[in-house]
Short mmCIF file of N, CA and C in Angstrom, two decimals:
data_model
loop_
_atom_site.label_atom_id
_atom_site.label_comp_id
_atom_site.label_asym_id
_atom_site.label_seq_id
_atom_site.Cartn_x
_atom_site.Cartn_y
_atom_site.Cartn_z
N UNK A 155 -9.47 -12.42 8.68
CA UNK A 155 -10.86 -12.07 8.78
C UNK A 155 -11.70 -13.33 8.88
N UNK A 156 -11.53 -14.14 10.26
CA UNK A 156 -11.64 -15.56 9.90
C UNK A 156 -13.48 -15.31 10.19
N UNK A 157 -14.13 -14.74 10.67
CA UNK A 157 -15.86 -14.64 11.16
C UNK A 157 -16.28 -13.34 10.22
N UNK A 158 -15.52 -12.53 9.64
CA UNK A 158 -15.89 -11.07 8.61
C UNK A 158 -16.41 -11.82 7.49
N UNK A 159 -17.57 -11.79 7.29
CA UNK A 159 -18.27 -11.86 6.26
C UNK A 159 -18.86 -10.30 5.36
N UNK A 160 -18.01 -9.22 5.55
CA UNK A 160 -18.14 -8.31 5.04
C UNK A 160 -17.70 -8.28 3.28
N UNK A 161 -18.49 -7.51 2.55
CA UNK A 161 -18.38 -7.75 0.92
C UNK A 161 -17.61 -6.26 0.45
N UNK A 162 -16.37 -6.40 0.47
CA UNK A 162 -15.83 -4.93 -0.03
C UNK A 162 -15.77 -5.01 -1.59
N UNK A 163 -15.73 -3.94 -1.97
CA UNK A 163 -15.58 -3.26 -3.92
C UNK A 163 -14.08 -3.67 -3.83
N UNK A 164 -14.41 -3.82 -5.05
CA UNK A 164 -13.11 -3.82 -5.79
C UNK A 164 -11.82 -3.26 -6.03
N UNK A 165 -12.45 -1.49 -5.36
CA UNK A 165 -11.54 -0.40 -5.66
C UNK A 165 -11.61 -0.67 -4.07
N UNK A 166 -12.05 -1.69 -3.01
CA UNK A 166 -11.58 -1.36 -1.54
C UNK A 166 -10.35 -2.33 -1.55
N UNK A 167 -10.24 -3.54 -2.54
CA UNK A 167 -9.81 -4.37 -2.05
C UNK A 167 -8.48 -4.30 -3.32
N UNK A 168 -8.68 -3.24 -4.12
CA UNK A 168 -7.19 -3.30 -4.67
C UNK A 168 -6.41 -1.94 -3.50
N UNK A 169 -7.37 -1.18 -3.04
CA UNK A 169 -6.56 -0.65 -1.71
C UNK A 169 -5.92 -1.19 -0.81
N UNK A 170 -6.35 -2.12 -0.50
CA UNK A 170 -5.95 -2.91 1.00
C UNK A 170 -4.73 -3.00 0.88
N UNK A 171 -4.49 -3.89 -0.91
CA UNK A 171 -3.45 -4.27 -1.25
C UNK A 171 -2.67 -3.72 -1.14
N UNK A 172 -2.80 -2.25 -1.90
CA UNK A 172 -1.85 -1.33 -2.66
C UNK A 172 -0.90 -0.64 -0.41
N UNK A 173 -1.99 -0.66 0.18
CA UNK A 173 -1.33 -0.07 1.73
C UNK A 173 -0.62 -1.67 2.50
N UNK A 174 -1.35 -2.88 1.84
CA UNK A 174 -0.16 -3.41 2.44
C UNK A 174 0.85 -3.32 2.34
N UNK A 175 0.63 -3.21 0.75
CA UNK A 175 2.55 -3.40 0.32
C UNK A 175 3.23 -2.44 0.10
N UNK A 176 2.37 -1.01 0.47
CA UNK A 176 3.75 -0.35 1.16
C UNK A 176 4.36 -0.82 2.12
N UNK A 177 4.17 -1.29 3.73
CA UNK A 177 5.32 -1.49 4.75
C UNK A 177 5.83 -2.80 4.03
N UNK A 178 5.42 -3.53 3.33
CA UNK A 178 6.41 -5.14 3.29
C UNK A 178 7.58 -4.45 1.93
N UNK A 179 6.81 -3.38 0.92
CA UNK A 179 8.18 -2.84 -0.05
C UNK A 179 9.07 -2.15 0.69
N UNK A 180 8.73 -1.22 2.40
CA UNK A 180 9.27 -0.55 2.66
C UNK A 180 10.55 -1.45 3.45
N UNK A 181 10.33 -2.04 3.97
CA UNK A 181 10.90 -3.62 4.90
C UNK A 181 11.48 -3.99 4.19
N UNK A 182 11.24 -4.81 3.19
CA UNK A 182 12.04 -5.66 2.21
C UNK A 182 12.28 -4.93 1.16
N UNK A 183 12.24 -3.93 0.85
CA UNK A 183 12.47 -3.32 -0.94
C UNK A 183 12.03 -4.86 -1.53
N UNK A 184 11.66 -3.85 -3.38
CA UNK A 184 10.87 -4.66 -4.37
C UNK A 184 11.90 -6.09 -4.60
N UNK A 185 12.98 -6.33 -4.44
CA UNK A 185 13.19 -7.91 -4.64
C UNK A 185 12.82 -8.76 -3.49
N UNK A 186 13.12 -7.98 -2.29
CA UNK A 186 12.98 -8.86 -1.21
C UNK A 186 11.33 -9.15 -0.41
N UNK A 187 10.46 -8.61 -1.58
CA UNK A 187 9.14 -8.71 -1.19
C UNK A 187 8.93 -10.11 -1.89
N UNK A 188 8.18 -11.20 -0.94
CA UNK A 188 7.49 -11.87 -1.96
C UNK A 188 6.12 -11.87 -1.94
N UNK A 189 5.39 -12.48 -2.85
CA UNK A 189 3.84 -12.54 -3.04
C UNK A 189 2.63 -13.01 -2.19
N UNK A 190 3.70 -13.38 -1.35
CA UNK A 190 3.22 -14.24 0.04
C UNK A 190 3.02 -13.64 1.24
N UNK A 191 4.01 -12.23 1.01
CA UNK A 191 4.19 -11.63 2.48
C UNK A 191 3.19 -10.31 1.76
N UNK A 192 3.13 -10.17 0.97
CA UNK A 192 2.18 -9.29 0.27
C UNK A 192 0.57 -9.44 0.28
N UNK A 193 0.44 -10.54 -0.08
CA UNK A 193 -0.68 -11.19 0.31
C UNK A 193 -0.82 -11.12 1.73
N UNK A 194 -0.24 -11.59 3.14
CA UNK A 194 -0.68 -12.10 4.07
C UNK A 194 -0.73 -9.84 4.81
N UNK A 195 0.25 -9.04 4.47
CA UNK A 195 -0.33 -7.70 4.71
C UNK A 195 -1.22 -7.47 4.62
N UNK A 196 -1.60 -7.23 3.33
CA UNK A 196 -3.12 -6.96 2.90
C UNK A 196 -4.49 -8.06 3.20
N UNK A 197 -4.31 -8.96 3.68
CA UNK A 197 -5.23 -9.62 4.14
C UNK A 197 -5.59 -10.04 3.58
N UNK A 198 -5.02 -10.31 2.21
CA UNK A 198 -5.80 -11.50 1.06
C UNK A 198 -5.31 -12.43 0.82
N UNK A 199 -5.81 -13.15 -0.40
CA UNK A 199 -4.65 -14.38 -1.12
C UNK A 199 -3.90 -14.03 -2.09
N UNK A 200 -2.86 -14.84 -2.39
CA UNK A 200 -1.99 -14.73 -3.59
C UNK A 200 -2.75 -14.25 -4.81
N UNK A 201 -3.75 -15.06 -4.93
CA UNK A 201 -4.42 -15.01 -6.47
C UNK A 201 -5.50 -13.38 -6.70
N UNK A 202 -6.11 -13.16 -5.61
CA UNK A 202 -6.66 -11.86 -5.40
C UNK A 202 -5.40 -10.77 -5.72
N UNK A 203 -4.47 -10.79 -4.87
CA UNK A 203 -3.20 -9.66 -5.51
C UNK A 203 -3.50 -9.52 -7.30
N UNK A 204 -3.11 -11.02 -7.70
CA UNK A 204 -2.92 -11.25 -9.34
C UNK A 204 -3.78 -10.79 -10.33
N UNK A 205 -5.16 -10.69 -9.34
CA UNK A 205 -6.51 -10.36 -10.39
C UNK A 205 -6.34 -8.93 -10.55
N UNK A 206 -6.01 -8.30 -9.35
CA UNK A 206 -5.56 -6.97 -9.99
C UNK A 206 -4.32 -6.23 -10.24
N UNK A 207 -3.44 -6.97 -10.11
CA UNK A 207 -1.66 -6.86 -10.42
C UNK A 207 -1.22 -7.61 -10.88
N UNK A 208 -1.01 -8.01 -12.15
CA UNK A 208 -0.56 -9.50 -12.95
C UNK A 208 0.71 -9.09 -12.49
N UNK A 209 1.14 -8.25 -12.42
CA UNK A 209 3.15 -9.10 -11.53
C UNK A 209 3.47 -7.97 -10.44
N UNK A 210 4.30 -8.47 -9.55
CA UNK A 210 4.74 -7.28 -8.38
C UNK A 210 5.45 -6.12 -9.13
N UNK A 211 5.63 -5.84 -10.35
CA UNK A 211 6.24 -4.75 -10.45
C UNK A 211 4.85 -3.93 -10.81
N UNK A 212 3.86 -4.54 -11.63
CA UNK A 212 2.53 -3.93 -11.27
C UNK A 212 2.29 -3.29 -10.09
N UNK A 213 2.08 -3.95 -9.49
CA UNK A 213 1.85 -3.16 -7.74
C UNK A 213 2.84 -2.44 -7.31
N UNK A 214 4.09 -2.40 -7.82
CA UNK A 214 5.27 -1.18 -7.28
C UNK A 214 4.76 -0.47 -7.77
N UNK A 215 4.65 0.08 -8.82
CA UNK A 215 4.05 0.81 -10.34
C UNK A 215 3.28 1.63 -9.90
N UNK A 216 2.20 0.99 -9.26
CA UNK A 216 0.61 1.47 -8.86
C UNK A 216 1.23 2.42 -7.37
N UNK A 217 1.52 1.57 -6.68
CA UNK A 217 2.20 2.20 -5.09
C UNK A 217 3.24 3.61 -5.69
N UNK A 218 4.06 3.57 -6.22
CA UNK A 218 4.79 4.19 -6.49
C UNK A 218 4.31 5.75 -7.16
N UNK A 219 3.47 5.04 -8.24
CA UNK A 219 2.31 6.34 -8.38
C UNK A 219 1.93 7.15 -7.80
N UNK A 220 0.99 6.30 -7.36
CA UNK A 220 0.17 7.24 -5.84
C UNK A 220 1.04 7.88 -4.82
N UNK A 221 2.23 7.60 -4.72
CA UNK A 221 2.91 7.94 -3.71
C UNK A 221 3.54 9.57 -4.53
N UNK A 222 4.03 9.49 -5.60
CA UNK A 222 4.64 10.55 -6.75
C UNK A 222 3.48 12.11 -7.31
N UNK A 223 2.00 10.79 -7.10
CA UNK A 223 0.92 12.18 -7.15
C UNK A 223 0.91 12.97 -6.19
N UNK A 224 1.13 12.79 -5.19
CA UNK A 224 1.08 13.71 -3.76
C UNK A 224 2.56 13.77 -3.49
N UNK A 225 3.18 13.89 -3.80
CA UNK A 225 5.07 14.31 -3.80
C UNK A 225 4.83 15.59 -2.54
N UNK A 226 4.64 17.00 -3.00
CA UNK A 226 5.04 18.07 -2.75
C UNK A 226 4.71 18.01 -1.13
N UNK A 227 3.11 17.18 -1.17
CA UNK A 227 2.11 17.24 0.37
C UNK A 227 3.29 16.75 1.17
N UNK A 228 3.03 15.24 0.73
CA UNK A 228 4.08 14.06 1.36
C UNK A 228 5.28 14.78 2.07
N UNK A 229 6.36 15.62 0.61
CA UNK A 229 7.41 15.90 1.07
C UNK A 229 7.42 16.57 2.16
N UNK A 230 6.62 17.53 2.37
CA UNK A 230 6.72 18.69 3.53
C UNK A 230 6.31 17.84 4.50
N UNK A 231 5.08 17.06 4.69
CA UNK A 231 4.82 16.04 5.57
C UNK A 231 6.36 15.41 6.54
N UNK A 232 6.64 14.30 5.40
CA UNK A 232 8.34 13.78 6.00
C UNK A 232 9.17 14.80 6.29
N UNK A 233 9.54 15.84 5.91
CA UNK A 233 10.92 16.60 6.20
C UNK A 233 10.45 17.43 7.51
N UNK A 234 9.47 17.43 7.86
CA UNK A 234 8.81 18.43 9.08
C UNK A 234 8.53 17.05 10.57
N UNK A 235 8.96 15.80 9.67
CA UNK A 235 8.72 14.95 11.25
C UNK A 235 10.43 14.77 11.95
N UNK A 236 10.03 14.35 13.34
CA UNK A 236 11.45 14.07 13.98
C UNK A 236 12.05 13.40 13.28
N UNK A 237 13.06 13.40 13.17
CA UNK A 237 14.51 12.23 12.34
C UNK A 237 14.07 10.79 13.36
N UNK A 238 14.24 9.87 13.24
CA UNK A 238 14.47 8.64 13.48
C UNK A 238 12.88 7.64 13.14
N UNK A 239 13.14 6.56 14.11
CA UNK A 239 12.00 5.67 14.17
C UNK A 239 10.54 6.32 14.10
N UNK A 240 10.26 7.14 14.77
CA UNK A 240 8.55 8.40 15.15
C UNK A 240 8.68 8.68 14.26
N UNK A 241 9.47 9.49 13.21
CA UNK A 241 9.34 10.34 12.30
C UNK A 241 9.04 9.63 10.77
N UNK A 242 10.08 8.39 10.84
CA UNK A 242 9.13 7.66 9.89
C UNK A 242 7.60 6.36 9.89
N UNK A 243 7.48 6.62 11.38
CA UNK A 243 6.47 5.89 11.48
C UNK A 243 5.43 6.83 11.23
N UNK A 244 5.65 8.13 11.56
CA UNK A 244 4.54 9.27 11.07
C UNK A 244 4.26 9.66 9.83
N UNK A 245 5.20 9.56 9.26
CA UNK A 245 5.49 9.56 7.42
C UNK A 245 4.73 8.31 7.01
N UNK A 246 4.63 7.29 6.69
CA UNK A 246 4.16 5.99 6.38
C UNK A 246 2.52 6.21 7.62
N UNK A 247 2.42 6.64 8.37
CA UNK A 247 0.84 6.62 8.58
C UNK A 247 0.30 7.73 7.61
N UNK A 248 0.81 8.68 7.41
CA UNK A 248 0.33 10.00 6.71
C UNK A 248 0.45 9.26 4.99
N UNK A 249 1.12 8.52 4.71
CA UNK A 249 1.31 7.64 3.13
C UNK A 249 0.15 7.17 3.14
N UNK A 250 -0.67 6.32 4.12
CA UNK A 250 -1.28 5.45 4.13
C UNK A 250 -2.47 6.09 4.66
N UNK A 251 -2.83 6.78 5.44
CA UNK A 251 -3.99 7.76 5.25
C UNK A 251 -4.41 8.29 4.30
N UNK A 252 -3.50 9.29 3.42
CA UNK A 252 -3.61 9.93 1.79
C UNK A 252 -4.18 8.66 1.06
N UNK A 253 -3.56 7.54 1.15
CA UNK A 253 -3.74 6.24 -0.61
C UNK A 253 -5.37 5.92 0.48
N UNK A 254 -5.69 5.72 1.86
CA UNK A 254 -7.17 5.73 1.91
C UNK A 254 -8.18 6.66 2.00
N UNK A 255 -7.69 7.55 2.55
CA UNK A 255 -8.88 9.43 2.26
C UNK A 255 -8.42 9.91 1.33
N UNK A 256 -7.38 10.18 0.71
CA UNK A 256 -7.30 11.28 -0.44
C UNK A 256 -6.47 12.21 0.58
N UNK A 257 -5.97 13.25 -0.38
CA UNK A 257 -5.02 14.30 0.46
C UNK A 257 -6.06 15.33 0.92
#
């Protein structure tokens, strides 16, 4: 956002986070994520992650949540898309739509 001088909340910018690091947990699962590739998803810095996730299992925690509150939606969502590559790229937009509109 090198010319965005836009001022987001707090609850926008622990979002950003929380939808980056779904595709980099989904890519790398939780060891093979680091704080760096987490950061550079979500469009922030290292230290912004930290202010609102003192450790990555924090932010699994939080992701993982949100993902477990909407289970039943989600599930029917995924099991009703094509099997392969489309079907989970449609699953993970529909993840990531819900954690920014709500179900």
């Amino acid at each position: 956002m090198s010319g965005d001088k836009r001022r987001f909340s707090a609850e926008d910018r622990k979002r950003m986070i929380v939808i980056g690091a779904l595709g980099v947990f989904a890519r790398k699962g939780f060891e093979g994520a680091s704080s760096r590739e987490l950061a550079a998803a979500a469009g922030v810095s290292e230290a912004l992650i930290y202010k609102y996730f003192p450790t990555k299992e924090a932010l699994y925690q939080e992701l993982t949540g949100l993902l477990r509150k909407d289970k039943d939606q989600l599930l029917a969502k995924v099991t009703s898309s094509a099997p392969g590559t489309a079907g989970c790229v449609r699953a993970l937009h529909f993840i990531g739509r819900m954690m920014l509109f709500g179900p």
